[in-house]
Tab-separated table of C-alpha atoms and ligand atoms in Angstrom:
chain	number	residue	atom	x	y	z
A	1	MET	CA	26.508	-2.763	-12.761
A	2	PHE	CA	23.532	-0.883	-14.193
A	3	GLU	CA	22.865	0.912	-10.923
A	4	THR	CA	20.746	3.522	-11.076
A	5	ARG	CA	18.519	6.099	-8.872
A	6	ILE	CA	15.827	3.256	-9.371
A	7	THR	CA	17.901	0.861	-8.004
A	8	GLN	CA	18.891	2.607	-5.093
A	9	LEU	CA	15.165	4.171	-4.369
A	10	LEU	CA	13.540	0.564	-4.447
A	11	GLY	CA	16.745	-1.433	-2.908
A	12	ILE	CA	16.973	-3.652	-5.709
A	13	LYS	CA	20.114	-5.324	-7.511
A	14	TYR	CA	18.778	-4.589	-11.347
A	15	PRO	CA	16.678	-1.936	-12.580
A	16	ILE	CA	14.346	-4.499	-13.949
A	17	ILE	CA	10.630	-4.486	-12.844
A	18	GLN	CA	7.782	-6.569	-13.460
A	19	GLY	CA	4.632	-4.534	-13.798
A	20	GLY	CA	1.319	-5.706	-12.423
A	21	LEU	CA	-0.430	-8.193	-14.842
A	22	GLN	CA	-3.767	-8.808	-13.691
A	23	TRP	CA	-4.603	-12.564	-12.663
A	24	LEU	CA	-0.934	-13.486	-13.589
A	25	ALA	CA	1.312	-11.214	-11.075
A	26	THR	CA	0.772	-13.489	-8.361
A	27	ALA	CA	3.013	-14.069	-5.697
A	28	GLN	CA	4.828	-17.061	-7.419
A	29	LEU	CA	5.643	-15.268	-10.536
A	30	ALA	CA	6.679	-11.584	-8.578
A	31	SER	CA	8.504	-13.700	-5.860
A	32	ALA	CA	10.847	-15.072	-8.692
A	33	VAL	CA	11.404	-11.391	-9.837
A	34	SER	CA	12.484	-10.194	-6.868
A	35	GLU	CA	14.926	-13.158	-5.839
A	36	ALA	CA	16.274	-13.017	-9.616
A	37	GLY	CA	17.274	-9.091	-8.539
A	38	GLY	CA	14.544	-7.247	-10.097
A	39	LEU	CA	11.343	-6.261	-8.468
A	40	GLY	CA	8.411	-8.277	-8.485
A	41	ILE	CA	4.876	-7.049	-8.549
A	42	ILE	CA	1.258	-8.401	-7.138
A	43	SER	CA	-1.430	-7.301	-8.961
A	44	SER	CA	-4.143	-6.470	-6.251
A	45	LEU	CA	-7.206	-6.805	-8.556
A	46	SER	CA	-6.507	-10.537	-9.267
A	47	SER	CA	-7.336	-11.123	-5.617
A	48	PRO	CA	-11.200	-11.080	-5.050
A	49	ASN	CA	-11.528	-9.717	-1.500
A	50	GLU	CA	-9.461	-7.907	1.083
A	51	GLY	CA	-8.712	-11.485	2.534
A	52	ALA	CA	-7.160	-13.339	-0.557
A	53	LEU	CA	-4.983	-10.119	-0.979
A	54	ARG	CA	-3.709	-10.132	2.580
A	55	MET	CA	-2.982	-14.319	1.984
A	56	GLU	CA	-0.905	-13.142	-1.204
A	57	ILE	CA	0.790	-10.757	0.495
A	58	ARG	CA	1.666	-13.165	3.261
A	59	ARG	CA	2.663	-15.512	0.614
A	60	MET	CA	5.052	-13.068	-1.097
A	61	LYS	CA	6.951	-12.376	2.442
A	62	GLU	CA	7.530	-16.387	2.891
A	63	MET	CA	8.757	-16.760	-0.788
A	64	THR	CA	11.249	-13.465	-0.601
A	65	LYS	CA	12.600	-11.447	1.528
A	66	LYS	CA	13.799	-9.016	-1.108
A	67	PRO	CA	11.672	-6.045	-2.040
A	68	PHE	CA	8.191	-6.460	-3.884
A	69	GLY	CA	5.589	-4.194	-4.648
A	70	ILE	CA	1.730	-4.250	-5.237
A	71	ASN	CA	0.145	-2.698	-8.115
A	72	LEU	CA	-3.227	-0.867	-7.582
A	73	SER	CA	-4.682	-0.496	-10.870
A	74	MET	CA	-7.807	2.162	-10.875
A	75	LEU	CA	-9.906	2.173	-13.363
A	76	PRO	CA	-13.262	3.077	-12.085
A	77	GLU	CA	-15.003	3.262	-15.256
A	78	LEU	CA	-14.618	-0.591	-15.760
A	79	THR	CA	-14.612	-1.909	-12.373
A	80	LYS	CA	-17.858	-2.295	-10.235
A	81	GLY	CA	-17.406	-0.333	-7.348
A	82	ASP	CA	-14.013	1.088	-6.553
A	83	ARG	CA	-11.736	-1.253	-4.223
A	84	THR	CA	-9.029	1.232	-3.853
A	85	GLU	CA	-9.522	2.218	-0.022
A	86	GLU	CA	-9.996	-1.780	0.725
A	87	ILE	CA	-6.766	-2.513	-1.269
A	88	LEU	CA	-4.908	0.621	0.507
A	89	LYS	CA	-5.771	-0.574	3.749
A	90	VAL	CA	-4.106	-3.833	3.303
A	91	ILE	CA	-1.203	-2.504	2.000
A	92	LEU	CA	-0.829	-0.157	4.865
A	93	GLU	CA	-1.580	-3.060	7.404
A	94	GLU	CA	0.870	-5.394	5.667
A	95	GLY	CA	3.536	-3.034	5.381
A	96	VAL	CA	4.038	-3.297	1.730
A	97	PRO	CA	7.176	-1.285	0.590
A	98	ILE	CA	6.423	-0.435	-2.661
A	99	VAL	CA	3.208	0.532	-4.508
A	100	GLU	CA	3.015	0.918	-8.314
A	101	THR	CA	-0.417	2.647	-9.498
A	102	SER	CA	-2.072	3.322	-12.734
A	103	GLY	CA	-5.287	4.517	-14.309
A	104	ARG	CA	-5.833	7.717	-12.743
A	105	SER	CA	-3.643	9.970	-10.109
A	106	PRO	CA	-2.924	8.669	-6.681
A	107	GLU	CA	-2.981	11.983	-5.434
A	108	PRO	CA	-5.751	11.641	-2.784
A	109	PHE	CA	-3.481	8.756	-1.188
A	110	VAL	CA	0.348	10.080	-1.820
A	111	GLN	CA	0.481	11.696	1.868
A	112	ILE	CA	-0.924	8.425	3.513
A	113	LEU	CA	1.915	6.209	1.823
A	114	LYS	CA	4.318	8.269	2.698
A	115	ARG	CA	3.763	8.880	5.967
A	116	GLN	CA	4.515	5.281	6.274
A	117	GLY	CA	7.643	5.301	4.095
A	118	ILE	CA	5.746	3.528	1.299
A	119	LYS	CA	7.536	4.094	-2.316
A	120	LEU	CA	5.263	5.236	-4.745
A	121	ILE	CA	5.696	4.367	-8.735
A	122	HIS	CA	3.068	5.945	-10.762
A	123	LYS	CA	2.781	4.383	-14.252
A	124	ALA	CA	1.226	6.775	-16.989
A	125	PRO	CA	1.393	6.536	-20.724
A	126	SER	CA	2.035	10.399	-21.530
A	127	VAL	CA	4.528	13.388	-20.755
A	128	ARG	CA	1.486	15.253	-19.161
A	129	PHE	CA	0.711	12.710	-16.619
A	130	ALA	CA	4.390	11.943	-15.848
A	131	ARG	CA	4.503	15.592	-14.752
A	132	LYS	CA	1.688	15.621	-12.777
A	133	ALA	CA	2.725	12.190	-10.847
A	134	GLU	CA	5.678	14.187	-10.319
A	135	SER	CA	4.092	17.351	-8.896
A	136	ILE	CA	2.197	15.262	-6.277
A	137	GLY	CA	4.982	13.813	-4.881
A	138	ALA	CA	5.738	10.375	-6.934
A	139	ASP	CA	9.027	8.838	-5.948
A	140	ALA	CA	9.319	7.471	-9.697
A	141	VAL	CA	7.373	7.429	-12.797
A	142	THR	CA	6.705	4.391	-15.022
A	143	ILE	CA	6.464	5.995	-18.584
A	144	VAL	CA	4.720	3.457	-21.259
A	145	GLY	CA	4.813	3.677	-24.972
A	146	PHE	CA	2.608	2.802	-27.832
A	147	GLU	CA	3.873	-0.792	-28.052
A	148	CYS	CA	3.019	-1.584	-24.688
A	149	GLY	CA	0.671	-4.637	-23.567
A	150	GLY	CA	-2.478	-3.185	-21.649
A	151	HIS	CA	-3.036	0.204	-21.411
A	152	PRO	CA	-1.186	2.817	-23.687
A	153	GLY	CA	-2.992	5.822	-23.419
A	154	MET	CA	-4.922	7.424	-26.182
A	155	ASP	CA	-2.131	9.521	-27.797
A	156	ASP	CA	-0.204	6.610	-29.612
A	157	VAL	CA	3.002	7.819	-29.356
A	158	THR	CA	5.779	4.957	-28.882
A	159	SER	CA	8.623	4.635	-26.311
A	160	LEU	CA	11.515	5.911	-28.849
A	161	VAL	CA	9.954	9.430	-28.383
A	162	LEU	CA	7.902	9.172	-25.290
A	163	ILE	CA	11.138	7.933	-22.965
A	164	PRO	CA	13.208	10.993	-23.988
A	165	ARG	CA	10.260	13.504	-23.980
A	166	ALA	CA	9.628	12.351	-20.458
A	167	ALA	CA	13.118	12.564	-19.756
A	168	GLU	CA	13.744	16.061	-20.645
A	169	SER	CA	10.241	16.795	-18.654
A	170	ILE	CA	10.780	15.871	-15.464
A	171	ARG	CA	13.311	15.071	-12.694
A	172	ILE	CA	12.063	12.161	-10.553
A	173	PRO	CA	13.495	8.977	-11.808
A	174	ILE	CA	11.852	7.065	-14.832
A	175	ILE	CA	11.063	3.731	-15.637
A	176	ALA	CA	10.722	2.799	-19.412
A	177	GLY	CA	8.012	-0.048	-20.580
A	178	GLY	CA	6.386	-0.632	-23.965
A	179	GLY	CA	8.200	-2.525	-26.269
A	180	ILE	CA	11.075	-3.995	-23.809
A	181	ALA	CA	11.597	-7.713	-23.747
A	182	ASP	CA	15.355	-8.213	-24.121
A	183	ALA	CA	18.994	-6.525	-23.511
A	184	ARG	CA	18.387	-4.286	-26.547
A	185	GLY	CA	15.284	-2.741	-25.648
A	186	PHE	CA	16.551	-2.412	-21.874
A	187	LEU	CA	20.023	-0.847	-22.774
A	188	ALA	CA	17.917	1.403	-25.438
A	189	ALA	CA	15.843	2.505	-22.748
A	190	LEU	CA	18.805	3.433	-20.553
A	191	ALA	CA	20.425	5.439	-23.381
A	192	LEU	CA	16.766	7.204	-23.837
A	193	GLY	CA	17.073	8.654	-20.477
A	194	ALA	CA	15.426	5.726	-18.101
A	195	GLU	CA	16.911	4.368	-15.202
A	196	GLY	CA	15.067	1.434	-14.833
A	197	VAL	CA	12.712	-0.699	-17.481
A	198	VAL	CA	9.008	-2.445	-16.958
A	199	MET	CA	8.231	-5.643	-18.377
A	200	GLY	CA	4.941	-7.133	-18.843
A	201	THR	CA	4.763	-9.227	-22.344
A	202	ARG	CA	8.014	-11.077	-21.695
A	203	PHE	CA	7.348	-12.212	-18.126
A	204	VAL	CA	4.046	-13.998	-19.339
A	205	ALA	CA	6.250	-16.549	-21.277
A	206	THR	CA	8.253	-17.734	-18.261
A	207	HIS	CA	7.765	-20.849	-16.176
A	208	GLU	CA	6.760	-19.179	-13.004
A	209	CYS	CA	3.776	-17.270	-14.756
A	210	PRO	CA	0.679	-19.063	-14.104
A	211	ALA	CA	-0.782	-18.653	-17.326
A	212	HIS	CA	-1.959	-22.233	-19.421
A	213	PRO	CA	0.763	-23.387	-21.390
A	214	ARG	CA	-1.160	-22.840	-24.651
A	215	ILE	CA	-1.224	-18.978	-23.550
A	216	LYS	CA	2.568	-19.016	-22.953
A	217	GLU	CA	3.113	-21.095	-26.175
A	218	TRP	CA	1.089	-18.398	-28.292
A	219	PHE	CA	3.290	-15.705	-26.771
A	220	VAL	CA	6.157	-17.639	-28.032
A	221	LYS	CA	4.750	-17.842	-31.815
A	222	ALA	CA	3.370	-14.903	-32.154
A	223	ARG	CA	4.672	-12.088	-34.149
A	224	GLU	CA	4.676	-8.086	-33.391
A	225	THR	CA	1.827	-7.581	-35.825
A	226	ASP	CA	-0.481	-9.962	-33.483
A	227	THR	CA	-1.636	-7.507	-31.304
A	228	MET	CA	-4.408	-4.719	-31.912
A	229	VAL	CA	-5.637	-1.834	-29.672
A	230	ILE	CA	-9.046	-1.833	-28.786
A	231	GLN	CA	-11.786	0.320	-26.258
A	232	ARG	CA	-10.659	3.649	-27.691
A	233	SER	CA	-14.220	4.487	-27.676
A	234	ILE	CA	-14.412	4.212	-24.319
A	235	ARG	CA	-11.116	6.658	-24.043
A	236	ASN	CA	-9.520	3.348	-22.389
A	237	ALA	CA	-7.087	2.091	-24.932
A	238	ALA	CA	-6.329	-1.344	-24.364
A	239	ARG	CA	-3.403	-3.363	-26.378
A	240	VAL	CA	-4.559	-7.258	-26.709
A	241	ILE	CA	-3.788	-10.132	-28.766
A	242	LYS	CA	-5.692	-10.204	-32.189
A	243	ASN	CA	-8.401	-12.670	-31.409
A	244	LYS	CA	-12.245	-13.044	-31.949
A	245	ALA	CA	-12.568	-11.460	-28.712
A	246	ALA	CA	-10.845	-8.391	-29.765
A	247	GLU	CA	-12.283	-8.159	-32.976
A	248	LYS	CA	-15.717	-8.479	-31.778
A	249	THR	CA	-14.908	-5.503	-29.341
A	250	LEU	CA	-13.707	-3.631	-32.317
A	251	LEU	CA	-16.706	-3.996	-34.752
A	252	MET	CA	-18.989	-3.558	-31.506
A	253	GLU	CA	-17.312	-0.040	-30.963
A	254	GLU	CA	-17.576	0.683	-34.638
A	255	ARG	CA	-21.548	0.113	-34.389
A	256	GLY	CA	-21.214	2.605	-31.340
A	257	ALA	CA	-22.029	0.197	-28.544
A	258	SER	CA	-21.975	1.661	-24.935
A	259	LEU	CA	-20.281	0.653	-22.002
A	260	GLU	CA	-22.895	-1.697	-20.701
A	261	GLU	CA	-22.697	-3.497	-24.034
A	262	LEU	CA	-19.158	-3.638	-24.126
A	263	LEU	CA	-18.357	-5.063	-20.484
A	264	THR	CA	-20.269	-8.622	-21.929
A	265	VAL	CA	-16.956	-8.936	-23.793
A	266	ILE	CA	-14.089	-7.129	-21.860
A	267	SER	CA	-15.059	-7.676	-18.403
A	268	GLY	CA	-12.053	-8.786	-16.544
A	269	GLN	CA	-13.812	-12.302	-15.138
A	270	MET	CA	-13.632	-13.428	-18.722
A	271	GLY	CA	-10.011	-12.964	-18.862
A	272	LEU	CA	-9.140	-15.049	-15.947
A	273	LYS	CA	-11.090	-18.061	-17.138
A	274	ALA	CA	-8.896	-17.673	-20.907
A	275	LEU	CA	-5.666	-17.385	-19.017
A	276	GLN	CA	-6.843	-20.320	-16.607
A	277	GLU	CA	-8.129	-22.856	-19.579
A	278	GLY	CA	-5.717	-21.563	-22.317
A	279	ASP	CA	-8.722	-20.235	-24.460
A	280	LEU	CA	-6.826	-18.136	-27.099
A	281	GLU	CA	-10.132	-16.760	-28.585
A	282	GLY	CA	-12.707	-16.331	-26.209
A	283	ALA	CA	-11.549	-13.302	-24.094
A	284	LEU	CA	-9.283	-10.336	-23.994
A	285	ILE	CA	-5.670	-10.865	-23.162
A	286	ALA	CA	-2.940	-8.131	-23.011
A	287	CYS	CA	-0.121	-8.354	-24.573
A	288	GLY	CA	2.413	-6.142	-26.359
A	289	GLN	CA	4.173	-5.559	-29.723
A	290	CYS	CA	7.230	-7.110	-28.039
A	291	VAL	CA	5.785	-10.782	-28.255
A	292	GLY	CA	7.309	-10.765	-31.710
A	293	LEU	CA	10.514	-10.791	-29.812
A	294	ILE	CA	10.080	-13.967	-27.430
A	295	HIS	CA	11.373	-16.636	-28.676
A	296	GLY	CA	11.228	-19.239	-26.017
A	297	ILE	CA	9.575	-19.692	-22.510
A	298	LYS	CA	12.224	-19.343	-19.733
A	299	SER	CA	12.709	-19.160	-16.137
A	300	VAL	CA	12.548	-15.554	-14.532
A	301	LYS	CA	15.979	-15.742	-13.489
A	302	GLU	CA	16.823	-16.681	-17.134
A	303	VAL	CA	15.354	-13.844	-18.431
A	304	ILE	CA	16.980	-11.469	-16.060
A	305	GLU	CA	20.364	-12.684	-15.958
A	306	GLU	CA	20.027	-12.778	-19.815
A	307	ILE	CA	19.457	-9.245	-20.401
A	308	ILE	CA	21.954	-8.350	-17.718
A	309	GLN	CA	24.762	-10.176	-19.427
A	310	ASN	CA	23.685	-9.298	-23.254
A	311	ALA	CA	23.360	-6.029	-22.453
A	312	GLN	CA	27.228	-5.861	-20.941
A	313	SER	CA	28.084	-7.323	-24.446
A	314	ILE	CA	25.979	-5.096	-26.326
A	315	LEU	CA	27.876	-1.883	-24.611
A	316	LYS	CA	31.240	-3.597	-25.332
A	317	LYS	CA	30.430	-3.965	-28.894
A	318	LEU	CA	28.913	-0.184	-29.093
A	319	ASN	CA	32.509	0.851	-27.518
A	320	SER	CA	34.383	-0.516	-29.780
A	321	ILE	CA	32.580	0.659	-32.925
A	322	CYS	CA	32.635	3.793	-31.210
A	323	GLU	CA	36.612	3.476	-30.736
A	324	GLU	CA	37.756	1.395	-33.891
A	325	GLY	CA	34.691	1.417	-36.207
A	326	PRO	CA	33.209	-1.787	-37.806
A	327	LYS	CA	35.071	-4.820	-37.662
A	328	ARG	CA	36.551	-5.792	-41.017
B	401	FMN	C1	-1.374	-10.014	-19.768
B	401	FMN	C2	-0.947	-8.403	-19.166
B	401	FMN	C3	-1.769	-7.808	-18.031
B	401	FMN	C4	-1.572	-6.712	-17.549
B	401	FMN	N1	-2.100	-6.215	-16.427
B	401	FMN	C5	-1.914	-4.946	-15.767
B	401	FMN	C6	-2.659	-4.564	-14.900
B	401	FMN	O1	-3.391	-5.159	-14.165
B	401	FMN	N2	-2.154	-3.102	-14.189
B	401	FMN	C7	-1.524	-2.496	-14.777
B	401	FMN	O2	-1.047	-1.539	-14.270
B	401	FMN	N3	-0.529	-2.820	-15.824
B	401	FMN	C8	-0.978	-3.980	-16.366
B	401	FMN	N4	-0.327	-4.693	-17.697
B	401	FMN	C9	0.715	-3.610	-18.133
B	401	FMN	C10	2.216	-4.287	-17.597
B	401	FMN	O3	2.120	-3.849	-16.294
B	401	FMN	C11	3.110	-3.058	-18.144
B	401	FMN	O4	2.798	-1.803	-18.035
B	401	FMN	C12	3.216	-3.314	-19.895
B	401	FMN	O5	3.116	-5.094	-19.940
B	401	FMN	C13	4.612	-3.094	-20.310
B	401	FMN	O6	4.646	-3.139	-21.824
B	401	FMN	P1	5.442	-4.648	-22.441
B	401	FMN	O7	3.993	-5.285	-22.449
B	401	FMN	O8	5.799	-3.989	-23.893
B	401	FMN	O9	6.135	-5.090	-21.860
B	401	FMN	C14	-0.475	-5.961	-17.945
B	401	FMN	C15	0.102	-5.965	-19.275
B	401	FMN	C16	-0.169	-7.614	-19.799
B	401	FMN	C17	0.964	-8.396	-20.794
């Protein structure tokens, strides 16, 4: 059921991928996703150095024998020193089967990955970047709409338009993200031309996610209007929870703050502390609009199985509408 080019390419049961989640996508969360039939992805930037990343990958291999990936977020303007080379070295040495890149083009190392048989998924927020990824040899493209948690790009195009635009523009399989938290979004994405989905926000409110319980509870109570987009002034738009840190960032941007000034509020380290301590106001926390669709903290397995089962029920309902019209 729901076998697509994405399930075949990645060797997974269901076309459901857990996107890189800085500080949260550890082996604990990612292995639960892979074990449940999806693709779990570890965030490389959550590990402070080469040794820690190597340990996390080895921990993952002990926790699951199923396929998994490593997210390689490359946002040089916000990170002190580019760690891409160091992370790549660990990926190659540890025999990681799948890499999800984001932030900038993975062109310089596509051939290195290919030579080792590593599958490359590139995440992009626009059709232009998706085309570029296809042209340089990515195996699949993840396309994320404006609703998404994290970085929605600068074009403000929502998933409902972006997914079919990507599907009509490229031939390699598409994984759709941004706004998908349940079976309805999953099936809609497939209907729009995707062959898999990536979810970030939904996986935060799971038992296996290492976020502080207060953060998870906020994700359950929040509405779809409780996020906002910041960092447009540095052309690195980010959708985060609407809190004091985000409002402060926006005010600083409005008065023309420099990148150095902005870094005092947007630094990733502050996000780590907030997620660990459950501080909902003091730091930026990435979150998508689909937070309004999350109504409970569940296990990863429950989230994935519910999506597959409910998608089957929706399909039956749609078929009956198509064949017989509405039930009286
Ligand atoms: C808490 C959080 C942290 C994230 N961190 C990263 C990251 O480090 N790298 C990355 O490429 N994407 C990151 N993302 C984006 C997700 O991988 C995914 O693309 C996005 O969440 C999909 O949209 P959704 O939030 O509507 O599910 C993050 C998202 C969230 C919610």
